[in-house]
Amino acid sequence: MTLAPIVALAGRRIDPPHPATPRFPLGNAPIVRERLRTLLVGCCADTLVCSAACGADLLGLEVASSLGLRRRVVLPFDRRRFRETSVVDRPGEWGTLFDRLIDAVARASDLVVLSGAAEGDAAYAAANQAILDEAVRLAQARDQATDLHGTAEEMELLLAVVVWDGKSRGNGDLSARFGAAARARGVPVVDVLTIETLEGAGAGA
């Protein structure tokens, strides 16, 4: 039996104005959107699990919505605070997209808001771990509903996607840590690049 994979996604936010090191320029958003579309269509995904920050997350959710995929969203804290600190604080018109996508996810009962006391990077790191946890939980539920049995089969139903420039900032780089955490669980990882032009680098490069 071949089942469509559940995709767990995390990655870069859009760069602030005049970044010292460009990692996801706003002008690259259309390229990244198309790379994500190519990837999700190519792997026949039917579910996307991610957060909803400007950049990688919202582009992934936008594509998944257009393809009719299930979207499960994890926020590290309440929606209003997240919108202020992770959506509309960077260049681009992300607020309206966030509102529309989160409204739809909430109506489907697929919005998960963490209730821990973590702050700063710890809160976002917790959200990344919860994204993987939710993806695994969905795979386990699918496992129980089919004739698949065991962790190995569940991992075959999962794919982790890291949307980033491919260069770690060090130990505190949450995108790099997401990819490492997925690999530690035995989940295949695919990179979608945010910097290179379409020539010479595409989804999975």
GROMACS .gro file of C-alpha atoms in nm:
model
  205
    1MET     CA    1   0.000   0.000   0.000
    2THR     CA    2   0.139   0.340  -0.102
    3LEU     CA    3   0.030   0.632   0.114
    4ALA     CA    4   0.092   1.002   0.058
    5PRO     CA    5   0.357   1.144   0.290
    6ILE     CA    6   0.299   1.384   0.577
    7VAL     CA    7   0.537   1.679   0.539
    8ALA     CA    8   0.684   1.857   0.842
    9LEU     CA    9   0.828   2.195   0.743
   10ALA     CA   10   1.035   2.467   0.907
   11GLY     CA   11   1.280   2.727   0.786
   12ARG     CA   12   1.383   3.087   0.742
   13ARG     CA   13   1.173   3.393   0.791
   14ILE     CA   14   1.200   3.676   0.542
   15ASP     CA   15   1.511   3.885   0.604
   16PRO     CA   16   1.483   4.216   0.790
   17PRO     CA   17   1.579   4.531   0.597
   18HIS     CA   18   1.951   4.551   0.519
   19PRO     CA   19   2.062   4.219   0.674
   20ALA     CA   20   2.433   4.167   0.737
   21THR     CA   21   2.401   3.824   0.572
   22PRO     CA   22   2.106   3.772   0.336
   23ARG     CA   23   1.932   3.441   0.403
   24PHE     CA   24   1.583   3.485   0.259
   25PRO     CA   25   1.533   3.810   0.065
   26LEU     CA   26   1.173   3.910   0.008
   27GLY     CA   27   1.237   3.911  -0.367
   28ASN     CA   28   1.307   3.537  -0.357
   29ALA     CA   29   0.963   3.451  -0.219
   30PRO     CA   30   0.810   3.371  -0.563
   31ILE     CA   31   1.097   3.133  -0.646
   32VAL     CA   32   1.068   2.958  -0.311
   33ARG     CA   33   0.691   2.932  -0.348
   34GLU     CA   34   0.733   2.751  -0.680
   35ARG     CA   35   1.003   2.524  -0.537
   36LEU     CA   36   0.767   2.427  -0.258
   37ARG     CA   37   0.487   2.362  -0.505
   38THR     CA   38   0.714   2.140  -0.714
   39LEU     CA   39   0.820   1.946  -0.405
   40LEU     CA   40   0.471   1.896  -0.260
   41VAL     CA   41   0.327   1.791  -0.595
   42GLY     CA   42   0.624   1.569  -0.673
   43CYS     CA   43   0.606   1.374  -0.346
   44CYS     CA   44   0.223   1.356  -0.359
   45ALA     CA   45   0.195   1.496  -0.006
   46ASP     CA   46  -0.151   1.517   0.146
   47THR     CA   47  -0.069   1.689   0.479
   48LEU     CA   48   0.160   1.976   0.580
   49VAL     CA   49   0.259   2.040   0.942
   50CYS     CA   50   0.441   2.366   1.017
   51SER     CA   51   0.419   2.698   1.200
   52ALA     CA   52   0.301   3.022   1.037
   53ALA     CA   53   0.581   3.280   1.038
   54CYS     CA   54   0.646   3.506   0.740
   55GLY     CA   55   0.863   3.334   0.481
   56ALA     CA   56   0.898   2.956   0.468
   57ASP     CA   57   0.594   2.873   0.681
   58LEU     CA   58   0.336   3.096   0.517
   59LEU     CA   59   0.459   3.016   0.167
   60GLY     CA   60   0.430   2.646   0.244
   61LEU     CA   61   0.081   2.691   0.386
   62GLU     CA   62  -0.026   2.901   0.089
   63VAL     CA   63   0.088   2.633  -0.156
   64ALA     CA   64  -0.065   2.354   0.051
   65SER     CA   65  -0.396   2.540   0.061
   66SER     CA   66  -0.398   2.585  -0.317
   67LEU     CA   67  -0.332   2.211  -0.359
   68GLY     CA   68  -0.608   2.111  -0.118
   69LEU     CA   69  -0.373   1.956   0.139
   70ARG     CA   70  -0.458   1.926   0.506
   71ARG     CA   71  -0.268   2.191   0.705
   72ARG     CA   72  -0.184   2.148   1.073
   73VAL     CA   73  -0.026   2.457   1.229
   74VAL     CA   74   0.175   2.480   1.551
   75LEU     CA   75   0.217   2.820   1.719
   76PRO     CA   76   0.455   2.867   2.013
   77PHE     CA   77   0.215   3.107   2.185
   78ASP     CA   78  -0.111   3.291   2.124
   79ARG     CA   79  -0.210   3.396   1.776
   80ARG     CA   80  -0.208   3.775   1.829
   81ARG     CA   81   0.138   3.779   1.984
   82PHE     CA   82   0.274   3.548   1.715
   83ARG     CA   83   0.134   3.770   1.440
   84GLU     CA   84   0.305   4.074   1.590
   85THR     CA   85   0.644   3.913   1.653
   86SER     CA   86   0.680   3.663   1.368
   87VAL     CA   87   0.458   3.774   1.080
   88VAL     CA   88   0.420   4.150   1.031
   89ASP     CA   89   0.759   4.255   1.172
   90ARG     CA   90   0.942   4.183   0.844
   91PRO     CA   91   0.908   4.324   0.490
   92GLY     CA   92   0.614   4.208   0.282
   93GLU     CA   93   0.236   4.192   0.310
   94TRP     CA   94   0.213   3.883   0.530
   95GLY     CA   95  -0.056   3.981   0.779
   96THR     CA   96  -0.359   3.927   0.555
   97LEU     CA   97  -0.224   3.592   0.433
   98PHE     CA   98  -0.162   3.482   0.791
   99ASP     CA   99  -0.515   3.578   0.897
  100ARG     CA  100  -0.678   3.394   0.608
  101LEU     CA  101  -0.473   3.077   0.645
  102ILE     CA  102  -0.498   3.059   1.023
  103ASP     CA  103  -0.873   3.121   1.014
  104ALA     CA  104  -0.911   2.823   0.781
  105VAL     CA  105  -0.685   2.601   0.991
  106ALA     CA  106  -0.869   2.695   1.310
  107ARG     CA  107  -1.206   2.613   1.149
  108ALA     CA  108  -1.068   2.267   1.065
  109SER     CA  109  -0.954   2.219   1.428
  110ASP     CA  110  -0.595   2.191   1.305
  111LEU     CA  111  -0.446   2.482   1.501
  112VAL     CA  112  -0.218   2.382   1.789
  113VAL     CA  113  -0.112   2.656   2.032
  114LEU     CA  114   0.156   2.556   2.282
  115SER     CA  115   0.090   2.646   2.642
  116GLY     CA  116   0.444   2.622   2.782
  117ALA     CA  117   0.625   2.908   2.951
  118ALA     CA  118   0.918   2.915   2.707
  119GLU     CA  119   1.028   3.254   2.572
  120GLY     CA  120   1.243   3.374   2.283
  121ASP     CA  121   1.429   3.112   2.083
  122ALA     CA  122   1.329   2.844   2.334
  123ALA     CA  123   0.963   2.897   2.242
  124TYR     CA  124   1.036   2.862   1.870
  125ALA     CA  125   1.257   2.558   1.932
  126ALA     CA  126   0.969   2.400   2.125
  127ALA     CA  127   0.737   2.472   1.832
  128ASN     CA  128   0.979   2.301   1.592
  129GLN     CA  129   0.986   1.992   1.812
  130ALA     CA  130   0.607   2.000   1.834
  131ILE     CA  131   0.585   2.014   1.454
  132LEU     CA  132   0.778   1.688   1.434
  133ASP     CA  133   0.573   1.541   1.719
  134GLU     CA  134   0.248   1.629   1.542
  135ALA     CA  135   0.370   1.482   1.213
  136VAL     CA  136   0.470   1.159   1.387
  137ARG     CA  137   0.137   1.146   1.569
  138LEU     CA  138  -0.052   1.183   1.242
  139ALA     CA  139   0.160   0.908   1.087
  140GLN     CA  140   0.088   0.681   1.384
  141ALA     CA  141  -0.284   0.744   1.348
  142ARG     CA  142  -0.263   0.658   0.980
  143ASP     CA  143  -0.058   0.348   1.066
  144GLN     CA  144  -0.332   0.226   1.298
  145ALA     CA  145  -0.595   0.284   1.030
  146THR     CA  146  -0.408   0.072   0.772
  147ASP     CA  147  -0.222  -0.256   0.766
  148LEU     CA  148   0.110  -0.083   0.840
  149HIS     CA  149   0.274  -0.163   1.172
  150GLY     CA  150   0.578  -0.022   1.350
  151THR     CA  151   0.810   0.275   1.361
  152ALA     CA  152   0.990   0.198   1.034
  153GLU     CA  153   0.665   0.207   0.838
  154GLU     CA  154   0.559   0.528   1.013
  155MET     CA  155   0.886   0.700   0.918
  156GLU     CA  156   0.820   0.609   0.555
  157LEU     CA  157   0.505   0.820   0.576
  158LEU     CA  158   0.703   1.129   0.683
  159LEU     CA  159   0.918   1.388   0.507
  160ALA     CA  160   1.089   1.683   0.675
  161VAL     CA  161   1.148   1.996   0.465
  162VAL     CA  162   1.395   2.266   0.569
  163VAL     CA  163   1.349   2.591   0.377
  164TRP     CA  164   1.673   2.782   0.421
  165ASP     CA  165   1.994   2.912   0.266
  166GLY     CA  166   2.180   2.590   0.348
  167LYS     CA  167   2.427   2.755   0.584
  168SER     CA  168   2.398   2.716   0.961
  169ARG     CA  169   2.445   3.020   1.183
  170GLY     CA  170   2.579   2.794   1.458
  171ASN     CA  171   2.430   2.613   1.755
  172GLY     CA  172   2.137   2.851   1.780
  173ASP     CA  173   2.024   2.806   1.421
  174LEU     CA  174   1.669   2.674   1.455
  175SER     CA  175   1.641   2.571   1.089
  176ALA     CA  176   1.955   2.359   1.112
  177ARG     CA  177   1.839   2.213   1.443
  178PHE     CA  178   1.503   2.119   1.290
  179GLY     CA  179   1.675   1.922   1.017
  180ALA     CA  180   1.906   1.753   1.267
  181ALA     CA  181   1.614   1.662   1.493
  182ALA     CA  182   1.425   1.508   1.201
  183ARG     CA  183   1.727   1.301   1.098
  184ALA     CA  184   1.771   1.185   1.457
  185ARG     CA  185   1.418   1.045   1.440
  186GLY     CA  186   1.490   0.867   1.114
  187VAL     CA  187   1.283   1.107   0.905
  188PRO     CA  188   1.413   1.184   0.554
  189VAL     CA  189   1.507   1.550   0.510
  190VAL     CA  190   1.488   1.764   0.196
  191ASP     CA  191   1.628   2.117   0.168
  192VAL     CA  192   1.451   2.391  -0.027
  193LEU     CA  193   1.692   2.676  -0.088
  194THR     CA  194   1.605   3.042  -0.032
  195ILE     CA  195   1.909   3.215  -0.184
  196GLU     CA  196   2.025   3.060  -0.509
  197THR     CA  197   1.850   3.147  -0.832
  198LEU     CA  198   1.631   2.885  -0.996
  199GLU     CA  199   1.915   2.786  -1.231
  200GLY     CA  200   2.143   2.538  -1.059
  201ALA     CA  201   1.933   2.485  -0.748
  202GLY     CA  202   1.581   2.367  -0.693
  203ALA     CA  203   1.367   2.190  -0.442
  204GLY     CA  204   1.573   1.924  -0.278
  205ALA     CA  205   1.906   2.082  -0.376
   0.00000   0.00000   0.00000
